[in-house]
PDB file of C-alpha atoms and ligand atoms in Angstrom:
ATOM      1  CA  UNK G   1      -6.529 -24.300  -7.944  1.00 81.00           C
ATOM      2  CA  UNK G   2      -7.934 -26.086  -4.931  1.00 90.00           C
ATOM      3  CA  UNK G   3      -7.723 -29.514  -6.577  1.00 93.00           C
ATOM      4  CA  UNK G   4      -3.959 -29.138  -6.747  1.00 93.00           C
ATOM      5  CA  UNK G   5      -3.682 -27.819  -3.188  1.00 95.00           C
ATOM      6  CA  UNK G   6      -5.675 -30.818  -1.956  1.00 96.00           C
ATOM      7  CA  UNK G   7      -3.360 -33.189  -3.761  1.00 96.00           C
ATOM      8  CA  UNK G   8      -0.267 -31.511  -2.311  1.00 96.00           C
ATOM      9  CA  UNK G   9      -1.704 -31.594   1.207  1.00 98.00           C
ATOM     10  CA  UNK G  10      -2.720 -35.207   0.728  1.00 98.00           C
ATOM     11  CA  UNK G  11       0.839 -36.027  -0.325  1.00 97.00           C
ATOM     12  CA  UNK G  12       2.366 -34.244   2.677  1.00 98.00           C
ATOM     13  CA  UNK G  13      -0.116 -35.158   5.407  1.00 98.00           C
ATOM     14  CA  UNK G  14      -1.988 -38.248   4.234  1.00 97.00           C
ATOM     15  CA  UNK G  15      -1.349 -41.425   6.241  1.00 97.00           C
ATOM     16  CA  UNK G  16       0.826 -39.740   8.847  1.00 97.00           C
ATOM     17  CA  UNK G  17       0.187 -38.829  12.456  1.00 98.00           C
ATOM     18  CA  UNK G  18      -0.077 -35.148  13.299  1.00 98.00           C
ATOM     19  CA  UNK G  19       2.588 -33.894  15.672  1.00 97.00           C
ATOM     20  CA  UNK G  20       1.205 -30.368  15.739  1.00 96.00           C
ATOM     21  CA  UNK G  21      -2.190 -28.803  15.112  1.00 96.00           C
ATOM     22  CA  UNK G  22      -2.412 -25.093  15.663  1.00 96.00           C
ATOM     23  CA  UNK G  23      -5.772 -23.466  14.935  1.00 97.00           C
ATOM     24  CA  UNK G  24      -5.339 -19.700  14.970  1.00 96.00           C
ATOM     25  CA  UNK G  25      -9.033 -18.906  14.728  1.00 95.00           C
ATOM     26  CA  UNK G  26     -10.950 -18.082  17.918  1.00 95.00           C
ATOM     27  CA  UNK G  27     -13.641 -20.731  17.561  1.00 96.00           C
ATOM     28  CA  UNK G  28     -11.173 -23.609  17.361  1.00 97.00           C
ATOM     29  CA  UNK G  29      -8.268 -22.132  19.306  1.00 94.00           C
ATOM     30  CA  UNK G  30      -8.368 -25.026  21.779  1.00 96.00           C
ATOM     31  CA  UNK G  31      -8.895 -27.791  19.224  1.00 96.00           C
ATOM     32  CA  UNK G  32      -6.008 -30.223  19.264  1.00 97.00           C
ATOM     33  CA  UNK G  33      -5.626 -32.968  16.680  1.00 98.00           C
ATOM     34  CA  UNK G  34      -2.120 -33.980  17.723  1.00 97.00           C
ATOM     35  CA  UNK G  35      -1.687 -37.735  17.737  1.00 97.00           C
ATOM     36  CA  UNK G  36      -4.345 -38.372  15.118  1.00 97.00           C
ATOM     37  CA  UNK G  37      -3.536 -39.503  11.613  1.00 98.00           C
ATOM     38  CA  UNK G  38      -4.659 -37.624   8.523  1.00 98.00           C
ATOM     39  CA  UNK G  39      -6.617 -40.029   6.323  1.00 98.00           C
ATOM     40  CA  UNK G  40      -6.771 -37.874   3.207  1.00 97.00           C
ATOM     41  CA  UNK G  41      -7.196 -34.373   1.841  1.00 97.00           C
ATOM     42  CA  UNK G  42      -9.771 -33.872  -0.909  1.00 96.00           C
ATOM     43  CA  UNK G  43     -11.330 -30.938  -2.729  1.00 94.00           C
ATOM     44  CA  UNK G  44     -15.034 -30.417  -3.357  1.00 93.00           C
ATOM     45  CA  UNK G  45     -15.325 -27.474  -5.703  1.00 90.00           C
ATOM     46  CA  UNK G  46     -13.337 -24.750  -3.976  1.00 89.00           C
ATOM     47  CA  UNK G  47     -13.689 -26.344  -0.552  1.00 95.00           C
ATOM     48  CA  UNK G  48     -10.882 -28.340   1.010  1.00 97.00           C
ATOM     49  CA  UNK G  49     -11.640 -31.252   3.333  1.00 97.00           C
ATOM     50  CA  UNK G  50      -8.861 -32.775   5.439  1.00 98.00           C
ATOM     51  CA  UNK G  51     -10.205 -35.975   6.961  1.00 98.00           C
ATOM     52  CA  UNK G  52      -8.614 -37.011  10.221  1.00 98.00           C
ATOM     53  CA  UNK G  53      -8.690 -40.193  12.242  1.00 96.00           C
ATOM     54  CA  UNK G  54     -11.645 -40.290  14.609  1.00 96.00           C
ATOM     55  CA  UNK G  55     -14.226 -39.196  11.998  1.00 97.00           C
ATOM     56  CA  UNK G  56     -13.175 -35.557  12.143  1.00 97.00           C
ATOM     57  CA  UNK G  57     -12.878 -33.245   9.139  1.00 98.00           C
ATOM     58  CA  UNK G  58     -11.001 -29.969   8.929  1.00 98.00           C
ATOM     59  CA  UNK G  59     -12.897 -27.822   6.445  1.00 98.00           C
ATOM     60  CA  UNK G  60     -11.148 -24.832   4.881  1.00 97.00           C
ATOM     61  CA  UNK G  61     -11.788 -22.460   2.011  1.00 96.00           C
ATOM     62  CA  UNK G  62      -9.263 -20.127   0.412  1.00 91.00           C
ATOM     63  CA  UNK G  63     -11.820 -17.419  -0.426  1.00 88.00           C
ATOM     64  CA  UNK G  64     -10.040 -14.335  -1.789  1.00 81.00           C
ATOM     65  CA  UNK G  65      -6.499 -14.357  -0.433  1.00 86.00           C
ATOM     66  CA  UNK G  66      -5.979 -17.747   1.140  1.00 92.00           C
ATOM     67  CA  UNK G  67      -3.024 -19.986   0.386  1.00 94.00           C
ATOM     68  CA  UNK G  68      -1.183 -23.013   1.741  1.00 96.00           C
ATOM     69  CA  UNK G  69       2.538 -23.449   2.067  1.00 96.00           C
ATOM     70  CA  UNK G  70       4.137 -26.820   2.677  1.00 96.00           C
ATOM     71  CA  UNK G  71       7.695 -27.046   3.959  1.00 96.00           C
ATOM     72  CA  UNK G  72       9.886 -29.553   5.753  1.00 95.00           C
ATOM     73  CA  UNK G  73       9.017 -29.786   9.452  1.00 94.00           C
ATOM     74  CA  UNK G  74      12.363 -28.648  10.838  1.00 84.00           C
ATOM     75  CA  UNK G  75      11.411 -25.294  12.307  1.00 88.00           C
ATOM     76  CA  UNK G  76       8.617 -23.891  14.432  1.00 91.00           C
ATOM     77  CA  UNK G  77       5.902 -22.247  12.323  1.00 90.00           C
ATOM     78  CA  UNK G  78       6.696 -18.633  11.437  1.00 90.00           C
ATOM     79  CA  UNK G  79       5.240 -15.806  13.516  1.00 91.00           C
ATOM     80  CA  UNK G  80       2.820 -14.312  11.066  1.00 95.00           C
ATOM     81  CA  UNK G  81      -0.576 -12.870  11.876  1.00 95.00           C
ATOM     82  CA  UNK G  82      -1.880 -14.109   8.525  1.00 96.00           C
ATOM     83  CA  UNK G  83      -1.538 -17.747   9.572  1.00 97.00           C
ATOM     84  CA  UNK G  84      -4.861 -19.414  10.383  1.00 97.00           C
ATOM     85  CA  UNK G  85      -3.870 -23.046  10.681  1.00 97.00           C
ATOM     86  CA  UNK G  86      -0.743 -25.180  10.997  1.00 97.00           C
ATOM     87  CA  UNK G  87      -0.831 -28.964  10.586  1.00 98.00           C
ATOM     88  CA  UNK G  88       2.435 -30.795  10.965  1.00 97.00           C
ATOM     89  CA  UNK G  89       3.791 -34.328  11.049  1.00 97.00           C
ATOM     90  CA  UNK G  90       7.294 -35.698  11.485  1.00 97.00           C
ATOM     91  CA  UNK G  91       8.169 -34.780   7.902  1.00 97.00           C
ATOM     92  CA  UNK G  92       6.076 -31.852   6.763  1.00 97.00           C
ATOM     93  CA  UNK G  93       4.572 -28.638   7.994  1.00 97.00           C
ATOM     94  CA  UNK G  94       1.478 -27.314   6.193  1.00 98.00           C
ATOM     95  CA  UNK G  95       0.667 -23.676   6.877  1.00 97.00           C
ATOM     96  CA  UNK G  96      -2.652 -22.126   5.860  1.00 97.00           C
ATOM     97  CA  UNK G  97      -2.509 -18.358   5.331  1.00 97.00           C
ATOM     98  CA  UNK G  98      -5.540 -16.047   5.312  1.00 95.00           C
ATOM     99  CA  UNK G  99      -7.981 -18.894   4.899  1.00 96.00           C
ATOM    100  CA  UNK G 100     -11.537 -17.626   4.499  1.00 94.00           C
ATOM    101  CA  UNK G 101     -13.015 -20.572   6.388  1.00 96.00           C
ATOM    102  CA  UNK G 102     -11.402 -22.784   9.029  1.00 97.00           C
ATOM    103  CA  UNK G 103     -13.651 -25.147  10.924  1.00 97.00           C
ATOM    104  CA  UNK G 104     -13.636 -28.604  12.420  1.00 98.00           C
ATOM    105  CA  UNK G 105     -16.684 -30.815  12.063  1.00 97.00           C
ATOM    106  CA  UNK G 106     -17.673 -34.470  12.216  1.00 98.00           C
ATOM    107  CA  UNK G 107     -16.846 -36.149   8.903  1.00 97.00           C
ATOM    108  CA  UNK G 108     -20.457 -37.365   8.827  1.00 97.00           C
ATOM    109  CA  UNK G 109     -21.567 -33.715   8.722  1.00 97.00           C
ATOM    110  CA  UNK G 110     -19.536 -32.732   5.637  1.00 96.00           C
ATOM    111  CA  UNK G 111     -22.733 -32.482   3.615  1.00 95.00           C
ATOM    112  CA  UNK G 112     -23.667 -29.485   5.717  1.00 95.00           C
ATOM    113  CA  UNK G 113     -20.771 -27.507   4.206  1.00 95.00           C
ATOM    114  CA  UNK G 114     -20.490 -28.991   0.707  1.00 94.00           C
ATOM    115  CA  UNK G 115     -23.926 -30.555   0.169  1.00 94.00           C
ATOM    116  CA  UNK G 116     -25.239 -27.484  -1.662  1.00 94.00           C
ATOM    117  CA  UNK G 117     -22.572 -27.683  -4.358  1.00 95.00           C
ATOM    118  CA  UNK G 118     -23.428 -28.549  -7.934  1.00 96.00           C
ATOM    119  CA  UNK G 119     -21.487 -31.209  -9.860  1.00 96.00           C
ATOM    120  CA  UNK G 120     -17.743 -30.886  -9.284  1.00 95.00           C
ATOM    121  CA  UNK G 121     -15.926 -30.067 -12.529  1.00 95.00           C
ATOM    122  CA  UNK G 122     -12.892 -32.040 -11.374  1.00 93.00           C
ATOM    123  CA  UNK G 123     -14.813 -34.716  -9.513  1.00 91.00           C
ATOM    124  CA  UNK G 124     -15.015 -38.380 -10.441  1.00 89.00           C
ATOM    125  CA  UNK G 125     -18.767 -37.947 -10.251  1.00 88.00           C
ATOM    126  CA  UNK G 126     -18.903 -35.005 -12.696  1.00 95.00           C
ATOM    127  CA  UNK G 127     -22.352 -34.863 -14.248  1.00 96.00           C
ATOM    128  CA  UNK G 128     -22.672 -32.435 -17.166  1.00 97.00           C
ATOM    129  CA  UNK G 129     -26.404 -32.999 -17.605  1.00 97.00           C
ATOM    130  CA  UNK G 130     -27.048 -32.158 -13.964  1.00 97.00           C
ATOM    131  CA  UNK G 131     -24.928 -28.984 -14.205  1.00 97.00           C
ATOM    132  CA  UNK G 132     -26.914 -27.909 -17.280  1.00 98.00           C
ATOM    133  CA  UNK G 133     -30.182 -28.689 -15.524  1.00 98.00           C
ATOM    134  CA  UNK G 134     -29.191 -26.478 -12.581  1.00 97.00           C
ATOM    135  CA  UNK G 135     -28.074 -23.618 -14.841  1.00 98.00           C
ATOM    136  CA  UNK G 136     -31.323 -23.795 -16.796  1.00 97.00           C
ATOM    137  CA  UNK G 137     -33.400 -23.459 -13.627  1.00 97.00           C
ATOM    138  CA  UNK G 138     -32.872 -19.667 -13.708  1.00 96.00           C
ATOM    139  CA  UNK G 139     -33.238 -18.783 -17.416  1.00 97.00           C
ATOM    140  CA  UNK G 140     -33.223 -15.034 -16.850  1.00 96.00           C
ATOM    141  CA  UNK G 141     -29.941 -14.953 -14.950  1.00 96.00           C
ATOM    142  CA  UNK G 142     -26.836 -13.593 -16.737  1.00 95.00           C
ATOM    143  CA  UNK G 143     -24.721 -16.576 -17.730  1.00 96.00           C
ATOM    144  CA  UNK G 144     -21.522 -15.037 -16.322  1.00 95.00           C
ATOM    145  CA  UNK G 145     -23.107 -14.931 -12.889  1.00 94.00           C
ATOM    146  CA  UNK G 146     -24.756 -18.353 -13.192  1.00 96.00           C
ATOM    147  CA  UNK G 147     -21.451 -20.054 -14.070  1.00 96.00           C
ATOM    148  CA  UNK G 148     -19.817 -18.663 -10.914  1.00 94.00           C
ATOM    149  CA  UNK G 149     -22.610 -19.945  -8.686  1.00 95.00           C
ATOM    150  CA  UNK G 150     -21.090 -23.030  -7.067  1.00 94.00           C
ATOM    151  CA  UNK G 151     -24.574 -24.444  -6.493  1.00 96.00           C
ATOM    152  CA  UNK G 152     -24.862 -24.858 -10.274  1.00 97.00           C
ATOM    153  CA  UNK G 153     -21.452 -26.378 -10.881  1.00 96.00           C
ATOM    154  CA  UNK G 154     -18.509 -26.380  -8.509  1.00 95.00           C
ATOM    155  CA  UNK G 155     -14.966 -25.302  -9.225  1.00 91.00           C
ATOM    156  CA  UNK G 156     -15.286 -22.508 -11.771  1.00 92.00           C
ATOM    157  CA  UNK G 157     -13.617 -19.224 -10.883  1.00 89.00           C
ATOM    158  CA  UNK G 158     -13.594 -15.865 -12.531  1.00 90.00           C
ATOM    159  CA  UNK G 159     -10.751 -16.700 -14.905  1.00 93.00           C
ATOM    160  CA  UNK G 160     -12.409 -19.787 -16.341  1.00 95.00           C
ATOM    161  CA  UNK G 161     -15.793 -18.107 -16.480  1.00 96.00           C
ATOM    162  CA  UNK G 162     -14.344 -15.276 -18.604  1.00 96.00           C
ATOM    163  CA  UNK G 163     -12.338 -17.606 -20.827  1.00 97.00           C
ATOM    164  CA  UNK G 164     -15.095 -20.145 -21.435  1.00 98.00           C
ATOM    165  CA  UNK G 165     -17.573 -17.445 -22.402  1.00 98.00           C
ATOM    166  CA  UNK G 166     -15.055 -15.926 -24.818  1.00 98.00           C
ATOM    167  CA  UNK G 167     -14.297 -19.279 -26.417  1.00 98.00           C
ATOM    168  CA  UNK G 168     -18.024 -19.990 -26.808  1.00 97.00           C
ATOM    169  CA  UNK G 169     -18.745 -16.478 -28.163  1.00 97.00           C
ATOM    170  CA  UNK G 170     -21.193 -15.711 -25.355  1.00 97.00           C
ATOM    171  CA  UNK G 171     -21.588 -12.324 -23.711  1.00 96.00           C
ATOM    172  CA  UNK G 172     -21.383 -12.650 -19.897  1.00 95.00           C
ATOM    173  CA  UNK G 173     -24.621 -10.686 -19.598  1.00 93.00           C
ATOM    174  CA  UNK G 174     -26.582 -13.011 -21.874  1.00 95.00           C
ATOM    175  CA  UNK G 175     -29.503 -14.617 -20.032  1.00 96.00           C
ATOM    176  CA  UNK G 176     -28.958 -18.329 -19.489  1.00 97.00           C
ATOM    177  CA  UNK G 177     -32.194 -19.099 -21.332  1.00 96.00           C
ATOM    178  CA  UNK G 178     -30.959 -17.466 -24.556  1.00 95.00           C
ATOM    179  CA  UNK G 179     -27.419 -18.889 -24.476  1.00 95.00           C
ATOM    180  CA  UNK G 180     -28.237 -21.950 -26.576  1.00 95.00           C
ATOM    181  CA  UNK G 181     -26.900 -25.410 -25.785  1.00 96.00           C
ATOM    182  CA  UNK G 182     -25.084 -25.246 -22.441  1.00 97.00           C
ATOM    183  CA  UNK G 183     -23.559 -28.725 -22.573  1.00 97.00           C
ATOM    184  CA  UNK G 184     -20.576 -27.559 -24.690  1.00 97.00           C
ATOM    185  CA  UNK G 185     -20.109 -24.630 -22.282  1.00 98.00           C
ATOM    186  CA  UNK G 186     -19.790 -26.779 -19.166  1.00 98.00           C
ATOM    187  CA  UNK G 187     -17.765 -29.448 -20.965  1.00 97.00           C
ATOM    188  CA  UNK G 188     -15.306 -26.806 -22.155  1.00 97.00           C
ATOM    189  CA  UNK G 189     -14.988 -25.515 -18.593  1.00 97.00           C
ATOM    190  CA  UNK G 190     -14.162 -29.040 -17.459  1.00 97.00           C
ATOM    191  CA  UNK G 191     -11.584 -29.544 -20.205  1.00 96.00           C
ATOM    192  CA  UNK G 192      -9.819 -26.261 -19.387  1.00 96.00           C
ATOM    193  CA  UNK G 193      -9.739 -27.085 -15.670  1.00 95.00           C
ATOM    194  CA  UNK G 194      -8.501 -30.612 -16.365  1.00 94.00           C
ATOM    195  CA  UNK G 195      -5.748 -29.306 -18.631  1.00 94.00           C
ATOM    196  CA  UNK G 196      -4.531 -26.900 -15.943  1.00 94.00           C
ATOM    197  CA  UNK G 197      -5.037 -28.821 -12.731  1.00 91.00           C
ATOM    198  CA  UNK G 198      -1.445 -30.058 -12.431  1.00 89.00           C
ATOM    199  CA  UNK G 199       0.131 -26.641 -12.974  1.00 86.00           C
ATOM    200  CA  UNK G 200       0.597 -23.528 -10.897  1.00 82.00           C
ATOM    201  CA  UNK G 201      -0.119 -21.237 -13.849  1.00 85.00           C
ATOM    202  CA  UNK G 202      -3.417 -21.234 -15.677  1.00 91.00           C
ATOM    203  CA  UNK G 203      -3.325 -21.249 -19.464  1.00 94.00           C
ATOM    204  CA  UNK G 204      -6.348 -21.264 -21.747  1.00 96.00           C
ATOM    205  CA  UNK G 205      -4.721 -20.152 -24.990  1.00 96.00           C
ATOM    206  CA  UNK G 206      -2.284 -23.044 -25.198  1.00 93.00           C
ATOM    207  CA  UNK G 207       0.548 -20.532 -24.878  1.00 94.00           C
ATOM    208  CA  UNK G 208       2.164 -20.426 -21.427  1.00 92.00           C
ATOM    209  CA  UNK G 209       4.454 -17.488 -22.278  1.00 93.00           C
ATOM    210  CA  UNK G 210       4.061 -14.577 -19.880  1.00 93.00           C
ATOM    211  CA  UNK G 211       1.225 -12.304 -21.001  1.00 93.00           C
ATOM    212  CA  UNK G 212      -0.052 -14.875 -23.493  1.00 95.00           C
ATOM    213  CA  UNK G 213      -1.882 -17.213 -21.123  1.00 95.00           C
ATOM    214  CA  UNK G 214      -5.441 -15.985 -21.496  1.00 96.00           C
ATOM    215  CA  UNK G 215      -7.799 -14.698 -24.191  1.00 97.00           C
ATOM    216  CA  UNK G 216      -9.603 -12.002 -22.226  1.00 96.00           C
ATOM    217  CA  UNK G 217      -9.049 -12.503 -18.482  1.00 94.00           C
ATOM    218  CA  UNK G 218      -6.857  -9.739 -17.043  1.00 91.00           C
ATOM    219  CA  UNK G 219      -6.626  -8.069 -20.467  1.00 94.00           C
ATOM    220  CA  UNK G 220      -8.931  -5.038 -20.107  1.00 91.00           C
ATOM    221  CA  UNK G 221      -7.953  -2.305 -22.571  1.00 92.00           C
ATOM    222  CA  UNK G 222      -5.773  -4.666 -24.626  1.00 95.00           C
ATOM    223  CA  UNK G 223      -6.705  -5.908 -28.081  1.00 97.00           C
ATOM    224  CA  UNK G 224      -8.597  -9.129 -28.654  1.00 98.00           C
ATOM    225  CA  UNK G 225      -6.229 -11.844 -29.898  1.00 97.00           C
ATOM    226  CA  UNK G 226      -8.790 -12.870 -32.489  1.00 97.00           C
ATOM    227  CA  UNK G 227     -10.335  -9.682 -33.838  1.00 98.00           C
ATOM    228  CA  UNK G 228      -8.350  -6.727 -32.460  1.00 98.00           C
ATOM    229  CA  UNK G 229     -11.300  -5.150 -30.655  1.00 97.00           C
ATOM    230  CA  UNK G 230     -10.468  -3.634 -27.256  1.00 96.00           C
ATOM    231  CA  UNK G 231     -11.288  -6.022 -24.404  1.00 95.00           C
ATOM    232  CA  UNK G 232     -13.749  -4.676 -21.881  1.00 94.00           C
ATOM    233  CA  UNK G 233     -13.971  -5.215 -18.142  1.00 91.00           C
ATOM    234  CA  UNK G 234     -16.853  -4.645 -15.848  1.00 85.00           C
ATOM    235  CA  UNK G 235     -17.503  -5.193 -12.160  1.00 72.00           C
ATOM    236  CA  UNK G 236     -20.529  -7.282 -11.396  1.00 49.00           C
ATOM    237  CA  UNK G 237     -22.977  -6.292  -8.697  1.00 43.00           C
ATOM    238  CA  UNK G 238     -22.664  -9.833  -7.416  1.00 44.00           C
ATOM    239  CA  UNK G 239     -24.353 -10.689  -4.157  1.00 44.00           C
ATOM    240  CA  UNK G 240     -22.189 -10.153  -1.099  1.00 43.00           C
ATOM    241  CA  UNK G 241     -18.865 -10.657  -2.791  1.00 44.00           C
ATOM    242  CA  UNK G 242     -15.843  -8.460  -3.063  1.00 45.00           C
ATOM    243  CA  UNK G 243     -16.069  -6.549  -6.308  1.00 45.00           C
ATOM    244  CA  UNK G 244     -12.686  -7.554  -7.674  1.00 48.00           C
ATOM    245  CA  UNK G 245     -13.570 -11.229  -7.684  1.00 60.00           C
ATOM    246  CA  UNK G 246     -16.532 -10.475  -9.896  1.00 68.00           C
ATOM    247  CA  UNK G 247     -14.766  -8.380 -12.512  1.00 83.00           C
ATOM    248  CA  UNK G 248     -15.577  -9.900 -15.849  1.00 90.00           C
ATOM    249  CA  UNK G 249     -13.648  -9.551 -19.087  1.00 94.00           C
ATOM    250  CA  UNK G 250     -15.015  -9.918 -22.599  1.00 96.00           C
ATOM    251  CA  UNK G 251     -14.574  -8.945 -26.232  1.00 97.00           C
ATOM    252  CA  UNK G 252     -17.639  -6.980 -27.374  1.00 96.00           C
ATOM    253  CA  UNK G 253     -17.159  -8.174 -30.974  1.00 97.00           C
ATOM    254  CA  UNK G 254     -16.502 -11.872 -30.376  1.00 98.00           C
ATOM    255  CA  UNK G 255     -19.135 -12.021 -27.616  1.00 97.00           C
ATOM    256  CA  UNK G 256     -22.006  -9.845 -28.871  1.00 94.00           C
ATOM    257  CA  UNK G 257     -24.921  -8.900 -26.688  1.00 86.00           C
ATOM    258  CA  UNK G 258     -28.131 -10.688 -27.565  1.00 76.00           C
ATOM    259  CA  UNK G 259     -30.142  -8.683 -30.087  1.00 70.00           C
ATOM    260  CA  UNK G 260     -33.548  -7.182 -29.313  1.00 65.00           C
ATOM    261  CA  UNK G 261     -36.290  -9.799 -29.139  1.00 58.00           C
TER     262      UNK G 261
HETATM  263 ZN1   ZN S 301     -12.677 -10.357 -30.419  1.00 82.47          ZN
END
């Protein structure tokens, strides 16, 4: 979860002067932040903002396969073609692998990259009513798709989308306008994210044992923990996204399709 990554990067880099900045993306290959201090690292939805002395922000996004590794700064960064960015101080080395976005911008221009986001589920400024208002703006849209749209609410991924809809008994294909009160839906999403934000694993069932973590996510072909019906999976024809990210999981019995009008 990006919230946790931001906190780890903030702990390793925050308040210390960079002794190495190595941007391995063509556009910023010559950018050098050495000698500047990192002010803080924060998340906005799934975006990561590393604010650096001199009103500069390093904006990254994990997208599909991205990850960060933090290790003591005793060795040169590994030779690995998957590395996109290395930020290092006297104590720590933070290595960003396969990041989907790496860019440097003026801190004052952050709104350009995160201004479109809906209320942040893990933000101090979380606003459930505003998230509901944004979801409701497209009443015909399938709720599974609408919940993933970061312009409606920021921070929900495929796992939480699938789990929240199961727990609320809503089919992912149900149009937003027929899904009833959405406040409990977004509040549940926030509670699940809050409960998991400190941990590497993500558990929605309350049971962290291997294979027991989720109700429906990743469980296609297995039996529903509540009713025994076989869990279904389906790829969404989501706009411009890799299909795997949009695979949705649901129990056809616990999450019935809306009936005919
Ligand atoms: Zn079921």
